[in-house]
Short mmCIF file of C-alpha atoms in Angstrom, two decimals:
data_model
loop_
_atom_site.label_atom_id
_atom_site.label_comp_id
_atom_site.label_asym_id
_atom_site.label_seq_id
_atom_site.Cartn_x
_atom_site.Cartn_y
_atom_site.Cartn_z
CA UNK A 192 89.16 32.29 92.72
CA UNK A 193 92.29 30.91 91.13
CA UNK A 194 93.43 32.58 87.93
CA UNK A 195 92.76 30.05 85.12
CA UNK A 196 96.02 31.11 83.46
CA UNK A 197 97.99 30.34 86.61
CA UNK A 198 99.86 27.06 86.72
CA UNK A 199 101.64 26.21 89.94
CA UNK A 200 103.58 23.58 88.03
CA UNK A 201 104.90 26.08 85.50
CA UNK A 202 105.59 28.63 88.24
CA UNK A 203 107.86 26.30 90.16
CA UNK A 204 109.42 24.42 87.27
CA UNK A 205 110.28 27.33 84.98
CA UNK A 206 112.99 28.79 87.25
CA UNK A 207 114.45 25.33 87.64
CA UNK A 208 114.57 24.99 83.85
CA UNK A 209 116.24 28.38 83.56
CA UNK A 210 118.78 27.37 86.19
CA UNK A 211 119.43 24.11 84.41
CA UNK A 212 119.89 25.94 81.12
CA UNK A 213 122.27 28.37 82.78
CA UNK A 214 124.20 25.49 84.34
CA UNK A 215 124.41 23.77 80.95
CA UNK A 216 125.78 26.93 79.35
CA UNK A 217 128.41 27.23 82.11
CA UNK A 218 129.24 23.53 81.85
CA UNK A 219 129.62 23.74 78.07
CA UNK A 220 131.79 26.84 78.43
CA UNK A 221 134.04 25.11 80.97
CA UNK A 222 134.24 22.00 78.78
CA UNK A 223 135.15 24.15 75.77
CA UNK A 224 137.86 25.93 77.76
CA UNK A 225 139.29 22.63 78.97
CA UNK A 226 139.28 21.25 75.43
CA UNK A 227 141.10 24.32 74.16
CA UNK A 228 143.67 23.94 76.95
CA UNK A 229 144.17 20.28 76.00
CA UNK A 230 144.79 21.30 72.38
CA UNK A 231 147.31 23.92 73.53
CA UNK A 232 149.16 21.48 75.77
CA UNK A 233 149.18 18.80 73.08
CA UNK A 234 150.59 21.22 70.49
CA UNK A 235 153.28 22.38 72.93
CA UNK A 236 154.24 18.81 73.78
CA UNK A 237 154.51 17.73 70.15
CA UNK A 238 155.91 20.84 68.44
CA UNK A 239 157.65 23.29 70.77
CA UNK A 240 161.38 23.72 70.21
CA UNK A 241 163.78 23.52 73.14
CA UNK A 242 165.50 26.81 73.95
CA UNK A 243 168.44 27.21 76.31
CA UNK A 244 169.80 30.11 78.29
CA UNK A 245 172.97 31.58 76.86
CA UNK A 246 175.29 31.57 79.87
CA UNK A 247 174.55 28.33 81.67
CA UNK A 248 172.98 26.41 78.80
CA UNK A 249 169.97 25.43 80.92
CA UNK A 250 166.74 24.58 79.15
CA UNK A 251 164.15 27.38 79.22
CA UNK A 252 160.89 26.28 80.83
CA UNK A 253 157.77 25.94 78.68
CA UNK A 254 156.02 28.61 80.76
CA UNK A 255 158.84 31.06 80.11
CA UNK A 256 158.96 30.19 76.41
CA UNK A 257 155.26 30.98 76.05
CA UNK A 258 155.40 34.29 77.94
CA UNK A 259 156.49 37.76 76.86
CA UNK A 260 160.19 38.43 76.78
CA UNK A 261 162.36 41.47 76.12
CA UNK A 262 165.16 39.21 74.86
CA UNK A 263 165.67 38.06 71.27
CA UNK A 264 165.38 34.43 70.26
CA UNK A 265 168.09 32.51 68.44
CA UNK A 266 165.99 29.81 66.79
CA UNK A 267 162.35 29.09 65.90
CA UNK A 268 159.83 28.44 68.67
CA UNK A 269 158.33 25.57 66.68
CA UNK A 270 160.46 22.59 65.68
CA UNK A 271 161.19 22.60 61.96
CA UNK A 272 163.61 21.25 59.37
CA UNK A 273 162.97 24.17 57.04
CA UNK A 274 166.23 26.12 56.67
CA UNK A 275 164.45 29.29 55.60
CA UNK A 276 162.22 29.27 58.70
CA UNK A 277 165.25 28.60 60.91
CA UNK A 278 166.91 31.70 59.46
CA UNK A 279 163.90 33.99 59.40
CA UNK A 280 162.36 33.15 62.80
CA UNK A 281 164.75 35.30 64.84
CA UNK A 282 164.44 38.14 62.31
CA UNK A 283 160.65 38.10 62.50
CA UNK A 284 160.76 38.06 66.32
CA UNK A 285 162.85 41.24 66.28
CA UNK A 286 160.35 42.84 63.88
CA UNK A 287 157.50 41.89 66.22
CA UNK A 288 159.38 43.43 69.13
CA UNK A 289 159.88 46.62 67.11
CA UNK A 290 156.19 46.84 66.21
CA UNK A 291 155.20 46.34 69.84
CA UNK A 292 157.62 49.01 71.05
CA UNK A 293 159.89 46.54 72.84
CA UNK A 294 162.83 47.22 70.52
CA UNK A 295 163.93 50.52 68.99
CA UNK A 296 163.87 51.22 65.26
CA UNK A 297 163.46 54.22 62.99
CA UNK A 298 161.47 52.25 60.41
CA UNK A 299 157.73 53.16 60.21
CA UNK A 300 155.46 50.65 61.96
CA UNK A 301 153.36 50.18 58.83
CA UNK A 302 156.46 49.05 56.97
CA UNK A 303 157.31 46.64 59.80
CA UNK A 304 153.79 45.17 59.70
CA UNK A 305 154.02 44.89 55.91
CA UNK A 306 157.29 42.96 56.09
CA UNK A 307 155.85 40.50 58.61
CA UNK A 308 152.60 40.07 56.65
CA UNK A 309 154.46 39.52 53.38
CA UNK A 310 156.69 36.86 54.95
CA UNK A 311 153.67 34.99 56.27
CA UNK A 312 151.72 35.40 53.05
CA UNK A 313 154.57 34.10 50.90
CA UNK A 314 155.79 31.27 53.15
CA UNK A 315 153.22 28.80 54.45
CA UNK A 316 155.90 27.35 56.74
CA UNK A 317 156.44 30.73 58.45
CA UNK A 318 152.79 31.29 59.39
CA UNK A 319 152.58 29.21 62.56
CA UNK A 320 155.95 30.55 63.69
CA UNK A 321 154.71 34.13 63.32
CA UNK A 322 151.50 33.34 65.18
CA UNK A 323 153.15 31.52 68.10
CA UNK A 324 155.61 34.41 68.49
CA UNK A 325 152.68 36.84 68.64
CA UNK A 326 150.90 34.58 71.14
CA UNK A 327 154.02 34.62 73.28
CA UNK A 328 154.45 38.39 73.19
CA UNK A 329 150.79 38.97 74.10
CA UNK A 330 151.00 36.64 77.13
CA UNK A 331 151.86 38.15 80.54
CA UNK A 332 153.06 41.32 78.84
CA UNK A 333 153.88 43.84 81.61
CA UNK A 334 153.20 46.86 79.36
CA UNK A 335 149.64 47.45 78.22
CA UNK A 336 150.69 49.63 75.27
CA UNK A 337 152.97 46.83 74.04
CA UNK A 338 150.16 44.26 74.40
CA UNK A 339 147.79 46.51 72.42
CA UNK A 340 150.32 46.72 69.59
CA UNK A 341 150.77 42.96 69.68
CA UNK A 342 147.05 42.28 69.31
CA UNK A 343 146.87 44.87 66.55
CA UNK A 344 149.66 43.10 64.66
CA UNK A 345 147.98 39.72 65.18
CA UNK A 346 144.75 41.13 63.71
CA UNK A 347 146.64 42.53 60.72
CA UNK A 348 148.27 39.17 60.01
CA UNK A 349 144.90 37.39 60.24
CA UNK A 350 143.67 39.62 57.41
CA UNK A 351 146.25 38.03 55.07
CA UNK A 352 146.95 34.41 56.01
CA UNK A 353 145.55 31.61 58.22
CA UNK A 354 147.34 29.34 60.68
CA UNK A 355 147.78 25.68 59.79
CA UNK A 356 145.09 23.21 60.83
CA UNK A 357 147.56 21.87 63.40
CA UNK A 358 148.04 25.30 65.02
CA UNK A 359 144.46 26.53 64.68
CA UNK A 360 143.23 25.24 68.06
CA UNK A 361 146.23 26.73 69.86
CA UNK A 362 145.63 30.16 68.32
CA UNK A 363 141.87 29.97 68.86
CA UNK A 364 142.42 29.05 72.51
CA UNK A 365 144.84 31.92 73.04
CA UNK A 366 142.42 34.45 71.54
CA UNK A 367 139.32 33.12 73.34
CA UNK A 368 141.14 33.06 76.69
CA UNK A 369 142.06 36.73 76.31
CA UNK A 370 138.61 37.76 75.10
CA UNK A 371 137.15 36.29 78.28
CA UNK A 372 139.90 37.73 80.48
CA UNK A 373 139.48 41.30 79.24
CA UNK A 374 135.71 41.00 79.46
CA UNK A 375 135.83 39.77 83.06
CA UNK A 376 138.07 42.58 84.28
CA UNK A 377 135.60 45.14 82.94
CA UNK A 378 137.73 46.42 80.08
CA UNK A 379 135.00 45.91 77.52
CA UNK A 380 135.65 49.31 76.01
CA UNK A 381 139.45 49.03 75.98
CA UNK A 382 141.32 48.86 72.70
CA UNK A 383 142.83 45.52 73.68
CA UNK A 384 139.40 43.98 74.19
CA UNK A 385 138.21 45.36 70.84
CA UNK A 386 141.30 43.94 69.15
CA UNK A 387 140.88 40.49 70.73
CA UNK A 388 137.27 40.35 69.53
CA UNK A 389 138.38 41.38 66.05
CA UNK A 390 141.07 38.67 66.07
CA UNK A 391 138.45 36.11 67.07
CA UNK A 392 136.24 37.11 64.15
CA UNK A 393 139.09 37.34 61.66
CA UNK A 394 140.43 33.92 62.62
CA UNK A 395 137.11 32.31 61.67
CA UNK A 396 136.99 34.32 58.46
CA UNK A 397 140.54 33.58 57.29
CA UNK A 398 140.22 29.86 58.10
CA UNK A 399 137.08 29.69 55.95
CA UNK A 400 138.30 31.94 53.12
CA UNK A 401 142.04 31.23 53.09
CA UNK A 402 145.00 33.52 52.52
CA UNK A 403 144.76 36.73 50.49
CA UNK A 404 144.17 35.81 46.86
CA UNK A 405 146.11 37.11 43.89
CA UNK A 406 149.69 37.39 42.70
CA UNK A 407 150.50 40.76 44.25
CA UNK A 408 152.02 40.84 47.71
CA UNK A 409 150.17 42.69 50.47
CA UNK A 410 150.57 46.45 50.05
CA UNK A 411 150.92 49.31 52.53
CA UNK A 412 147.42 50.39 51.55
CA UNK A 413 146.05 46.96 52.46
CA UNK A 414 148.00 46.97 55.74
CA UNK A 415 146.47 50.34 56.60
CA UNK A 416 143.01 49.04 55.71
CA UNK A 417 143.49 45.88 57.80
CA UNK A 418 144.54 48.02 60.76
CA UNK A 419 141.78 50.62 60.52
CA UNK A 420 139.03 48.07 59.96
CA UNK A 421 139.83 46.53 63.35
CA UNK A 422 138.19 49.58 64.90
CA UNK A 423 136.19 51.06 62.03
CA UNK A 424 133.78 48.39 60.86
CA UNK A 425 134.08 47.17 57.29
CA UNK A 426 131.10 46.89 54.95
CA UNK A 427 132.19 43.32 54.25
CA UNK A 428 131.43 40.45 56.60
CA UNK A 429 128.77 42.23 58.65
CA UNK A 430 124.96 42.16 58.70
CA UNK A 431 122.67 44.21 56.46
CA UNK A 432 121.53 46.19 59.49
CA UNK A 433 125.13 47.04 60.33
CA UNK A 434 125.79 48.14 56.74
CA UNK A 435 122.77 50.45 56.86
CA UNK A 436 123.89 51.81 60.21
CA UNK A 437 127.37 52.55 58.80
CA UNK A 438 125.93 54.66 55.99
CA UNK A 439 123.12 56.43 57.86
CA UNK A 440 125.03 59.69 58.14
CA UNK A 441 126.29 59.72 54.55
CA UNK A 442 123.11 58.43 52.92
CA UNK A 443 120.28 58.95 55.45
CA UNK A 444 117.54 58.75 52.81
CA UNK A 445 118.74 55.58 51.12
CA UNK A 446 116.76 52.39 51.68
CA UNK A 447 119.48 50.24 50.10
CA UNK A 448 123.16 49.65 50.90
CA UNK A 449 125.34 52.15 49.05
CA UNK A 450 127.88 49.47 48.20
CA UNK A 451 125.20 47.32 46.56
CA UNK A 452 123.82 50.06 44.32
CA UNK A 453 127.22 51.58 43.54
CA UNK A 454 128.78 48.31 42.39
CA UNK A 455 125.66 47.29 40.46
CA UNK A 456 125.63 50.60 38.62
CA UNK A 457 129.36 50.28 37.91
CA UNK A 458 128.83 46.87 36.29
CA UNK A 459 126.20 48.38 34.00
CA UNK A 460 128.27 51.51 33.32
CA UNK A 461 131.16 49.35 32.11
CA UNK A 462 128.79 47.57 29.73
CA UNK A 463 128.63 44.41 31.81
CA UNK A 464 125.22 43.59 30.33
CA UNK A 465 126.97 42.96 27.01
CA UNK A 466 130.13 41.29 28.36
CA UNK A 467 130.54 37.57 27.78
CA UNK A 468 130.68 35.49 30.97
CA UNK A 469 129.66 38.29 33.31
CA UNK A 470 129.34 36.95 36.90
CA UNK A 471 130.93 33.69 35.74
CA UNK A 472 134.41 34.91 34.76
CA UNK A 473 136.21 36.36 37.80
CA UNK A 474 137.81 39.79 37.68
CA UNK A 475 141.52 40.26 38.29
CA UNK A 476 141.83 39.43 41.99
CA UNK A 477 144.36 42.17 42.71
CA UNK A 478 142.06 44.77 41.16
CA UNK A 479 139.16 43.33 43.14
CA UNK A 480 141.18 43.62 46.37
CA UNK A 481 142.11 47.21 45.54
CA UNK A 482 138.49 48.12 44.79
CA UNK A 483 137.40 46.53 48.08
CA UNK A 484 139.76 48.81 49.99
CA UNK A 485 138.36 51.85 48.14
CA UNK A 486 134.78 50.84 48.91
CA UNK A 487 135.50 50.58 52.63
CA UNK A 488 136.76 54.15 52.41
CA UNK A 489 133.54 55.25 50.67
CA UNK A 490 135.46 56.03 47.47
CA UNK A 491 134.00 55.40 44.00
CA UNK A 492 135.77 53.03 41.58
CA UNK A 493 138.89 54.53 39.95
CA UNK A 494 138.46 56.23 36.58
CA UNK A 495 140.93 53.81 34.98
CA UNK A 496 138.78 50.77 35.77
CA UNK A 497 137.47 49.32 32.52
CA UNK A 498 136.72 45.66 33.24
CA UNK A 499 133.12 44.99 34.42
CA UNK A 500 134.23 41.62 35.82
CA UNK A 501 136.01 43.48 38.65
CA UNK A 502 132.96 45.21 40.20
CA UNK A 503 130.86 42.12 39.39
CA UNK A 504 133.27 39.91 41.35
CA UNK A 505 133.35 42.32 44.30
CA UNK A 506 129.55 42.56 44.30
CA UNK A 507 129.29 38.77 44.53
CA UNK A 508 131.90 38.81 47.29
CA UNK A 509 129.92 41.37 49.29
CA UNK A 510 126.77 39.24 49.09
CA UNK A 511 128.71 36.06 49.91
CA UNK A 512 130.51 37.56 52.93
CA UNK A 513 127.41 38.94 54.64
CA UNK A 514 127.45 37.70 58.22
CA UNK A 515 123.97 36.28 57.74
CA UNK A 516 123.03 35.38 54.17
CA UNK A 517 120.83 37.66 52.08
CA UNK A 518 117.99 35.20 52.62
CA UNK A 519 118.35 34.50 56.37
CA UNK A 520 118.95 31.00 57.69
CA UNK A 521 115.45 30.96 59.23
CA UNK A 522 113.93 31.08 55.72
CA UNK A 523 116.27 28.62 54.03
CA UNK A 524 114.04 25.57 54.42
CA UNK A 525 111.05 27.51 53.04
CA UNK A 526 113.12 28.32 49.95
CA UNK A 527 114.05 24.65 49.54
CA UNK A 528 110.42 23.56 49.97
CA UNK A 529 109.12 26.07 47.42
CA UNK A 530 111.65 25.50 44.63
CA UNK A 531 109.06 23.88 42.33
CA UNK A 532 106.30 26.42 43.05
CA UNK A 533 106.86 30.00 41.80
CA UNK A 534 103.95 31.38 43.86
CA UNK A 535 105.34 29.82 47.03
CA UNK A 536 108.76 31.24 46.19
CA UNK A 537 107.25 34.74 45.90
CA UNK A 538 105.52 34.23 49.24
CA UNK A 539 108.87 33.51 50.90
CA UNK A 540 110.25 36.83 49.64
CA UNK A 541 107.17 38.67 50.91
CA UNK A 542 107.75 37.25 54.39
CA UNK A 543 111.38 38.39 54.66
CA UNK A 544 112.43 41.25 56.97
CA UNK A 545 112.08 44.60 55.20
CA UNK A 546 115.79 45.24 54.57
CA UNK A 547 116.36 41.70 53.24
CA UNK A 548 113.28 41.97 51.04
CA UNK A 549 114.45 45.29 49.59
CA UNK A 550 118.01 44.13 48.94
CA UNK A 551 116.99 40.84 47.28
CA UNK A 552 114.36 42.60 45.18
CA UNK A 553 116.93 45.13 43.98
CA UNK A 554 119.36 42.31 43.17
CA UNK A 555 116.75 40.45 41.15
CA UNK A 556 115.76 43.66 39.35
CA UNK A 557 119.44 44.14 38.48
CA UNK A 558 119.85 40.55 37.26
CA UNK A 559 116.67 40.72 35.19
CA UNK A 560 118.51 43.23 33.00
CA UNK A 561 120.93 40.44 32.09
CA UNK A 562 118.05 38.05 31.39
CA UNK A 563 116.88 40.09 28.42
CA UNK A 564 117.36 38.12 25.15
CA UNK A 565 119.53 40.79 23.54
CA UNK A 566 121.89 40.72 26.52
CA UNK A 567 121.95 36.93 26.84
CA UNK A 568 123.10 36.79 23.24
CA UNK A 569 126.21 38.78 24.24
CA UNK A 570 126.88 37.46 27.75
CA UNK A 571 126.06 33.79 27.12
CA UNK A 572 124.52 33.94 30.60
CA UNK A 573 120.86 32.94 30.47
CA UNK A 574 118.50 32.68 33.45
CA UNK A 575 119.77 29.21 34.35
CA UNK A 576 123.41 30.31 34.34
CA UNK A 577 122.63 33.41 36.39
CA UNK A 578 120.69 31.35 38.92
CA UNK A 579 123.59 28.92 39.19
CA UNK A 580 126.26 31.58 39.90
CA UNK A 581 124.10 33.76 42.18
CA UNK A 582 122.35 31.16 44.35
CA UNK A 583 125.45 30.52 46.55
CA UNK A 584 125.65 34.27 47.22
CA UNK A 585 122.04 34.47 48.42
CA UNK A 586 121.47 31.19 50.26
CA UNK A 587 123.63 29.09 52.59
CA UNK A 588 122.97 25.53 53.65
CA UNK A 589 123.73 24.86 57.33
CA UNK A 590 124.11 21.11 56.86
CA UNK A 591 127.58 19.58 56.60
CA UNK A 592 126.22 16.41 54.97
CA UNK A 593 127.53 16.34 51.34
CA UNK A 594 124.35 14.62 50.15
CA UNK A 595 122.12 17.29 51.69
CA UNK A 596 124.33 20.06 50.31
CA UNK A 597 124.24 18.53 46.82
CA UNK A 598 120.47 18.10 46.86
CA UNK A 599 119.89 21.61 48.26
CA UNK A 600 122.17 23.21 45.67
CA UNK A 601 119.84 22.14 42.87
CA UNK A 602 116.79 23.45 44.76
CA UNK A 603 118.49 26.73 45.67
CA UNK A 604 119.25 27.35 42.00
CA UNK A 605 115.62 26.59 41.09
CA UNK A 606 114.42 29.01 43.77
CA UNK A 607 116.57 31.87 42.42
CA UNK A 608 115.43 30.99 38.89
CA UNK A 609 111.82 31.42 40.06
CA UNK A 610 112.68 34.89 41.34
CA UNK A 611 114.39 35.90 38.11
CA UNK A 612 111.39 34.82 36.06
CA UNK A 613 108.47 35.77 38.29
CA UNK A 614 109.36 38.29 41.02
CA UNK A 615 107.69 41.67 40.56
CA UNK A 616 110.53 44.20 40.89
CA UNK A 617 108.67 47.22 39.51
CA UNK A 618 109.04 48.98 42.88
CA UNK A 619 112.70 49.50 41.95
CA UNK A 620 112.08 50.66 38.40
CA UNK A 621 113.52 54.08 39.23
CA UNK A 622 116.79 52.53 40.41
CA UNK A 623 117.59 50.39 37.36
#
């Protein structure tokens, strides 16, 4: 007798569907690669400077200009009328060669990286020139150790400044091509492969977030942090699961991220609950950057920190930079649908994965402290204001339609307001 659950149609069509899906993935990948190559060729055609050989004065081929060289350059790789870029381009190329071990120097590598990063951070016009020089020196490099250093330097630069919109596709194509190349030749555990993956991630991050904020130039401490975090994962920009995995040896019993509880407690310790504009007024960005570096090293805030806006700003940044939002994308529509119904809003929280549910409940417990009338009188931040400033750190709309984003923003704020007013957070009474 035939099994009633057996379907000859599904048996023979399912593999075909899988094959079709696989073919589509391959086709899309090939199309993406071709598109990237078109962007690269178009950029080269429109922007690459003409270089000539010294002795005979013959034009250097494009292929040679975009491949590693042991020789210095005498003018920028990208056409420009900027006199400063024309002067600095050859200097930066020598610095890149020094960092990669292709030119001798007694200066510490960290200082070399700092000088390059500062030049790119200060001068918007220098950024693409720095990046195309790094692309060149990491293409067809005959020495693996030199290539590793080149990718490391590229990753450091991406921690401080983005490429221009015009150069973005070129840089993205260069990185993606190398990610695939190192993966295909079975070097998935090599440092170069790890660095290319990090560069891919950092490129997306820096394009979305922009150059390093603040008035202070990049520091040696920040250079060191940018370098180390290419291998040692940062607590910023990852998933909640990854954060918990990072701290499992230091805080094996904790059910919450250390960085979340530490920064929350610091805000309260500095009397943030009685500070006007808390969570609305940003902390000094240079102090926030410095505190971020300390947190990634598992260090507590410095004893000379007195402004609660600093840990408050970093706490918001940590929530905002989570790889997947605090309330996952899969639950976003439920939040939007339940904005006018407090009971439905509570039901959404109950259905979240355990770690997300715990972290959001702790956050709401923390914010409910600021909702108390005696604190609102000092902070001028009532439940509506708190919902407005915190909603973007908890929820993210996937739509790019401005009308949808505008409409959802109002509903997201109402959803967070429901949580502040109605969520039972007594399970975290011992924490706050």
